[in-house]
Short mmCIF file of C-alpha atoms in Angstrom, two decimals:
data_model
loop_
_atom_site.label_atom_id
_atom_site.label_comp_id
_atom_site.label_asym_id
_atom_site.label_seq_id
_atom_site.Cartn_x
_atom_site.Cartn_y
_atom_site.Cartn_z
CA MET Z 26 71.64 105.79 89.13
CA GLU Z 27 73.95 103.23 90.75
CA THR Z 28 72.64 100.87 93.43
CA PRO Z 29 75.46 100.21 95.92
CA VAL Z 30 76.30 96.65 96.94
CA TYR Z 31 78.23 96.08 100.18
CA LEU Z 32 79.95 92.69 100.29
CA ILE Z 33 80.75 91.33 103.75
CA THR Z 34 83.13 88.35 103.81
CA GLY Z 35 84.65 86.12 106.48
CA PHE Z 36 84.54 82.59 107.80
CA LEU Z 37 81.76 81.20 109.97
CA GLU Z 38 81.71 82.88 113.41
CA SER Z 39 84.03 85.66 112.24
CA GLY Z 40 81.51 88.29 113.35
CA LYS Z 41 79.84 89.07 110.01
CA THR Z 42 76.28 88.96 111.39
CA SER Z 43 77.10 91.20 114.36
CA PHE Z 44 78.79 93.69 112.07
CA ILE Z 45 75.82 93.75 109.69
CA LYS Z 46 73.35 94.14 112.57
CA ASP Z 47 75.30 97.12 113.88
CA THR Z 48 75.43 98.65 110.39
CA LEU Z 49 71.72 98.16 109.76
CA GLY Z 50 71.02 99.69 113.16
CA ASP Z 51 72.57 102.94 111.95
CA GLU Z 52 69.78 105.17 110.68
CA ASP Z 53 72.31 107.32 108.83
CA PHE Z 54 73.33 104.27 106.79
CA LEU Z 55 69.76 103.21 106.05
CA ALA Z 56 68.52 106.74 105.34
CA GLY Z 57 65.01 105.28 105.07
CA GLU Z 58 65.86 103.55 101.79
CA ARG Z 59 64.69 100.09 100.78
CA THR Z 60 67.50 97.72 101.69
CA LEU Z 61 68.03 94.11 100.62
CA LEU Z 62 70.08 91.80 102.83
CA LEU Z 63 71.23 88.61 101.12
CA VAL Z 64 72.35 86.02 103.67
CA CYS Z 65 74.52 83.28 102.20
CA GLU Z 66 75.54 81.71 105.51
CA GLU Z 67 73.57 81.09 108.70
CA GLY Z 68 75.58 81.32 111.88
CA ASP Z 69 74.68 81.23 115.57
CA GLU Z 70 73.18 84.73 115.42
CA GLU Z 71 69.90 85.25 113.60
CA TYR Z 72 68.23 88.24 111.99
CA ASP Z 73 64.83 89.45 113.19
CA VAL Z 74 63.18 89.31 109.77
CA GLU Z 75 59.85 90.77 110.96
CA ALA Z 76 61.49 93.68 112.76
CA TYR Z 77 63.67 94.42 109.74
CA ALA Z 78 60.64 94.40 107.45
CA LYS Z 79 59.19 97.27 109.49
CA LYS Z 80 62.40 99.21 108.80
CA ASN Z 81 62.11 98.62 105.05
CA ILE Z 82 64.80 95.88 105.11
CA ASN Z 83 64.10 92.65 103.26
CA VAL Z 84 66.09 89.58 104.31
CA VAL Z 85 66.58 86.83 101.73
CA TYR Z 86 68.47 83.61 102.45
CA VAL Z 87 70.63 81.90 99.82
CA GLU Z 88 71.16 78.34 101.03
CA ASP Z 89 73.21 76.90 98.17
CA GLU Z 90 76.04 78.40 96.14
CA ASP Z 91 74.38 77.26 92.92
CA ASP Z 92 71.32 79.36 93.84
CA LEU Z 93 73.33 82.57 93.66
CA THR Z 94 72.84 83.39 89.99
CA THR Z 95 72.27 86.44 87.86
CA GLU Z 96 68.70 85.29 87.30
CA PHE Z 97 68.11 85.05 91.05
CA LEU Z 98 69.51 88.54 91.65
CA ASN Z 99 67.38 89.98 88.88
CA GLU Z 100 64.31 88.44 90.51
CA CYS Z 101 65.32 90.05 93.81
CA LYS Z 102 65.71 93.39 92.08
CA LYS Z 103 62.29 93.11 90.49
CA LYS Z 104 60.55 91.97 93.69
CA TYR Z 105 62.19 94.19 96.32
CA ARG Z 106 63.40 97.20 94.26
CA PRO Z 107 66.25 97.88 96.73
CA LYS Z 108 68.18 101.13 96.89
CA LYS Z 109 71.12 99.43 98.57
CA ILE Z 110 72.19 95.81 99.04
CA MET Z 111 74.24 94.06 101.71
CA VAL Z 112 75.56 90.56 101.12
CA GLU Z 113 76.67 88.31 103.98
CA TYR Z 114 78.86 86.08 101.85
CA ASN Z 115 79.64 82.46 102.71
CA GLY Z 116 83.27 82.16 103.79
CA MET Z 117 83.64 78.81 102.04
CA TRP Z 118 82.42 80.06 98.66
CA LYS Z 119 84.91 81.31 96.10
CA MET Z 120 85.08 85.10 95.81
CA GLU Z 121 85.25 84.82 92.03
CA LYS Z 122 81.71 83.41 92.13
CA ILE Z 123 80.19 86.78 92.95
CA MET Z 124 82.93 89.06 91.62
CA GLU Z 125 82.70 87.62 88.10
CA MET Z 126 78.91 87.41 88.09
CA ASP Z 127 76.83 89.69 85.89
CA LEU Z 128 75.02 91.77 88.49
CA PRO Z 129 71.66 93.38 87.72
CA ASP Z 130 71.79 96.68 85.84
CA ASN Z 131 73.12 99.53 87.99
CA TRP Z 132 74.15 97.22 90.86
CA VAL Z 133 77.75 98.07 91.72
CA VAL Z 134 79.99 96.59 94.41
CA VAL Z 135 81.18 99.73 96.20
CA GLN Z 136 82.85 98.20 99.25
CA ILE Z 137 84.20 94.81 100.32
CA ILE Z 138 84.68 94.31 104.06
CA SER Z 139 86.33 91.24 105.56
CA LEU Z 140 85.78 90.20 109.18
CA VAL Z 141 88.56 88.14 110.77
CA ASP Z 142 88.51 86.56 114.22
CA GLY Z 143 91.86 87.60 115.71
CA SER Z 144 91.87 84.62 118.06
CA THR Z 145 91.75 82.08 115.19
CA PHE Z 146 93.64 83.97 112.47
CA GLN Z 147 96.89 82.05 112.89
CA MET Z 148 95.04 78.73 112.75
CA TYR Z 149 93.36 79.68 109.48
CA MET Z 150 96.67 80.95 108.09
CA SER Z 151 98.21 77.56 108.83
CA ASN Z 152 95.37 75.41 107.53
CA MET Z 153 93.31 77.48 105.06
CA ARG Z 154 95.72 80.20 103.97
CA ALA Z 155 94.74 80.26 100.28
CA LEU Z 156 91.02 80.60 101.00
CA LEU Z 157 91.58 83.27 103.66
CA MET Z 158 93.91 85.29 101.45
CA GLU Z 159 91.42 85.09 98.58
CA GLN Z 160 88.82 86.75 100.79
CA VAL Z 161 91.03 89.63 101.88
CA SER Z 162 92.81 90.14 98.54
CA LEU Z 163 90.00 92.36 97.23
CA SER Z 164 88.88 93.91 100.52
CA ASP Z 165 88.75 97.64 101.07
CA LEU Z 166 88.58 97.12 104.83
CA VAL Z 167 89.78 94.22 107.00
CA ILE Z 168 88.53 94.17 110.59
CA PHE Z 169 90.34 91.94 113.09
CA ASN Z 170 87.94 91.47 116.00
CA ARG Z 171 88.21 89.67 119.36
CA CYS Z 172 91.82 90.80 119.73
CA ASP Z 173 93.64 90.90 123.07
CA GLU Z 174 97.01 91.90 124.46
CA ASN Z 175 98.63 88.85 122.84
CA THR Z 176 97.49 89.78 119.34
CA THR Z 177 100.55 90.45 117.17
CA LYS Z 178 99.06 93.34 115.21
CA ALA Z 179 102.22 94.01 113.21
CA SER Z 180 102.38 90.42 111.99
CA PHE Z 181 98.66 90.33 111.17
CA ARG Z 182 98.91 93.58 109.25
CA ARG Z 183 101.90 92.41 107.21
CA SER Z 184 100.10 89.17 106.31
CA ILE Z 185 97.25 91.19 104.81
CA LYS Z 186 99.39 93.87 103.19
CA ALA Z 187 101.46 91.22 101.42
CA THR Z 188 98.33 90.27 99.49
CA ASN Z 189 96.42 93.56 99.45
CA ARG Z 190 98.41 96.77 99.80
CA LYS Z 191 95.36 99.05 99.55
CA ALA Z 192 93.34 97.50 102.37
CA GLN Z 193 92.60 99.54 105.47
CA ILE Z 194 93.17 97.39 108.56
CA VAL Z 195 91.64 97.97 111.98
CA PHE Z 196 91.68 95.99 115.21
CA GLU Z 197 88.88 95.58 117.73
CA GLY Z 198 89.06 94.23 121.26
CA LYS Z 199 86.81 91.53 122.68
CA ASP Z 200 84.45 94.28 123.84
CA GLY Z 201 84.03 95.50 120.26
CA GLU Z 202 85.92 98.74 120.88
CA MET Z 203 88.54 99.78 118.35
CA LEU Z 204 92.09 99.31 119.61
CA PRO Z 205 94.61 102.15 119.27
CA ASP Z 206 97.03 101.72 116.40
CA THR Z 207 100.72 102.04 117.16
CA GLU Z 208 103.86 102.12 115.04
CA ASP Z 209 104.98 98.61 114.11
CA ASP Z 210 108.05 97.32 115.90
CA LEU Z 211 110.61 96.56 113.21
CA PRO Z 212 113.05 93.64 113.59
CA TYR Z 213 116.02 95.80 112.55
CA ASP Z 214 117.62 98.89 114.10
CA MET Z 215 116.71 102.04 112.19
CA THR Z 216 119.26 104.09 114.17
CA LYS Z 217 122.30 102.28 112.80
CA ASP Z 218 124.61 103.93 110.27
CA VAL Z 219 124.04 100.87 108.10
CA ILE Z 220 120.72 99.11 108.66
CA GLU Z 221 121.20 95.34 108.44
CA ILE Z 222 118.28 93.53 106.81
CA GLU Z 223 118.48 89.83 107.60
CA ASP Z 224 117.27 87.34 105.01
CA TYR Z 225 114.13 86.49 106.97
CA ASP Z 226 113.29 90.19 107.49
CA TYR Z 227 113.39 91.26 103.83
CA GLY Z 228 109.62 90.95 103.38
CA ILE Z 229 108.95 93.15 106.41
CA PHE Z 230 111.49 95.70 105.15
CA TYR Z 231 109.97 95.75 101.67
CA LEU Z 232 106.42 96.39 102.89
CA ASP Z 233 107.46 99.06 105.38
CA ALA Z 234 109.68 100.89 102.89
CA MET Z 235 106.94 100.88 100.26
CA ASP Z 236 104.30 102.08 102.74
CA HIS Z 237 106.52 104.64 104.49
CA PRO Z 238 109.30 105.62 102.05
CA LYS Z 239 110.03 108.96 103.71
CA LYS Z 240 111.05 107.12 106.86
CA TYR Z 241 113.91 105.55 104.93
CA ALA Z 242 115.05 108.61 102.98
CA GLY Z 243 118.80 109.06 103.40
CA LYS Z 244 119.22 105.75 105.23
CA THR Z 245 121.86 103.22 104.20
CA ILE Z 246 120.85 99.56 104.14
CA HIS Z 247 122.60 96.25 103.61
CA PHE Z 248 120.80 93.12 102.40
CA LYS Z 249 121.15 90.04 100.21
CA ALA Z 250 119.19 89.80 96.97
CA VAL Z 251 118.79 88.33 93.50
CA VAL Z 252 119.70 90.39 90.42
CA TYR Z 253 116.87 91.22 88.01
CA LYS Z 254 117.16 93.33 84.85
CA GLY Z 255 114.40 94.49 82.55
CA LYS Z 256 114.84 94.83 78.80
CA LYS Z 257 114.31 98.59 78.96
CA PHE Z 258 116.61 99.20 81.93
CA ALA Z 259 119.50 101.62 81.50
CA SER Z 260 123.01 100.17 81.74
CA ASN Z 261 123.35 101.52 85.27
CA GLN Z 262 120.06 100.07 86.58
CA PHE Z 263 118.96 96.77 88.09
CA VAL Z 264 116.50 95.52 90.67
CA PRO Z 265 117.86 93.63 93.68
CA GLY Z 266 114.99 91.65 95.18
CA ARG Z 267 113.63 88.40 96.50
CA PHE Z 268 110.93 85.90 95.61
CA ALA Z 269 108.08 86.03 98.11
CA MET Z 270 105.08 83.88 98.90
CA THR Z 271 102.13 86.25 99.20
CA CYS Z 272 99.35 83.68 99.49
CA CYS Z 273 100.31 80.05 98.91
CA ALA Z 274 102.96 77.93 97.19
CA ASP Z 275 101.33 78.68 93.82
CA ASP Z 276 101.45 82.43 94.37
CA ILE Z 277 105.12 83.47 94.24
CA THR Z 278 106.10 86.98 93.18
CA PHE Z 279 109.35 88.92 92.85
CA ILE Z 280 109.64 92.01 95.05
CA GLY Z 281 112.44 94.53 94.84
CA PHE Z 282 113.46 98.16 94.37
CA MET Z 283 114.92 100.01 91.42
CA CYS Z 284 118.64 100.46 92.05
CA ASN Z 285 121.18 102.73 90.37
CA TYR Z 286 124.67 101.19 90.17
CA GLU Z 287 127.40 102.20 87.75
CA ASN Z 288 128.50 98.60 87.13
CA ALA Z 289 124.99 97.14 86.84
CA SER Z 290 125.65 95.92 83.29
CA GLU Z 291 128.34 93.57 84.64
CA LEU Z 292 125.99 91.83 87.10
CA PRO Z 293 124.81 88.38 85.91
CA LEU Z 294 121.05 87.95 85.76
CA LYS Z 295 119.65 85.97 88.74
CA ALA Z 296 122.99 86.15 90.57
CA TRP Z 297 122.95 86.49 94.35
CA VAL Z 298 124.55 89.69 95.60
CA ASP Z 299 125.18 91.63 98.81
CA VAL Z 300 123.93 95.18 98.36
CA THR Z 301 124.86 98.24 100.40
CA ALA Z 302 122.85 101.23 99.22
CA GLU Z 303 121.43 104.60 100.19
CA ILE Z 304 117.68 105.01 99.89
CA ARG Z 305 116.24 108.10 98.24
CA VAL Z 306 112.60 108.92 97.59
CA GLU Z 307 111.99 109.70 93.92
CA PHE Z 308 109.25 109.58 91.34
CA ARG Z 309 109.14 106.34 89.38
CA LYS Z 310 106.46 105.38 86.89
CA GLU Z 311 106.62 101.83 88.29
CA TYR Z 312 105.40 103.25 91.61
CA ARG Z 313 102.91 105.60 89.94
CA GLY Z 314 104.36 108.27 92.14
CA LYS Z 315 107.23 108.65 94.57
CA GLY Z 316 108.85 105.65 96.21
CA PRO Z 317 112.16 104.23 97.45
CA VAL Z 318 115.00 104.19 94.93
CA LEU Z 319 118.36 102.68 95.84
CA TYR Z 320 121.76 104.15 95.05
CA ALA Z 321 124.28 101.35 95.48
CA LYS Z 322 127.51 102.05 97.32
CA GLU Z 323 128.76 98.48 96.99
CA VAL Z 324 127.52 95.31 95.31
CA LYS Z 325 129.37 92.04 95.90
CA ALA Z 326 128.79 88.43 94.90
CA ALA Z 327 127.02 86.41 97.60
CA GLN Z 328 125.99 82.86 98.38
CA LYS Z 329 122.38 81.79 98.02
CA PRO Z 330 120.78 81.70 101.49
CA GLU Z 331 119.55 78.42 102.96
CA GLU Z 332 115.97 79.71 102.78
CA ASP Z 333 115.64 81.80 99.63
CA LEU Z 334 111.87 82.37 99.79
CA VAL Z 335 110.56 85.42 101.66
CA TYR Z 336 107.51 85.51 103.97
CA PHE Z 337 105.78 88.49 105.53
CA ASN Z 338 105.16 87.49 109.16
#
């Protein structure tokens, strides 16, 4: 029988301890089972170890990254015999440390939750982007807390989705209450006969079209892109796309859509082009389901833009 491990990540003072306290205060979550809480980072808030012991919760502190080993975890399993485990992970430790570790038999990471302080998110994105994105890249749930009316939820969401498409993202106010989610404001006019996608908006367009393809069905778009062709593409197929930075300067990926165009074979590889195309929603094995497929109305040679790299915020 599997023993579930819940991994809680986030930087110091991101709200991990408060979140864990609330979770452990839920009798439905505990269900009277022996629970092990591994604390890898001590913040301003503390756990009431004695009170938790009465609720069948054992709190164990891991002070040094080198102490978090398979041998240590096996000792914890033998001593506490937990039925579920929560880990308050140190925000400065590499995620690969625990994700690549051989966990005790039957211990399985079932959920990764990242806590992010909405008031300091932009600062961390500017100064510690790679470390922050590493935390959220594997998360099932990302919680932005301490948000207010100035929080740019659309921008925050795109920053996470660029690295982790599957993550569920929620926002909480300073009072801890969940904020209502609203449709993102897009920087282009969806009501136009031809939707103009500016160079700096391509990343936003790509994420929104991939997440909500039906919204774009039948729409005509115009954008600038680089020509890519795969070895197995048909003569009338190519992918117009852009290179995007999803995490840091060392993490550049090409993002684009399959496009049908009768003269695709004549397009030079890596050439810059202006594309005007209708979007249809079709099944593609690359999408593992239905997604946006372009049908080009016009493709013309174009000049490389001054900033050729795409961002998502």
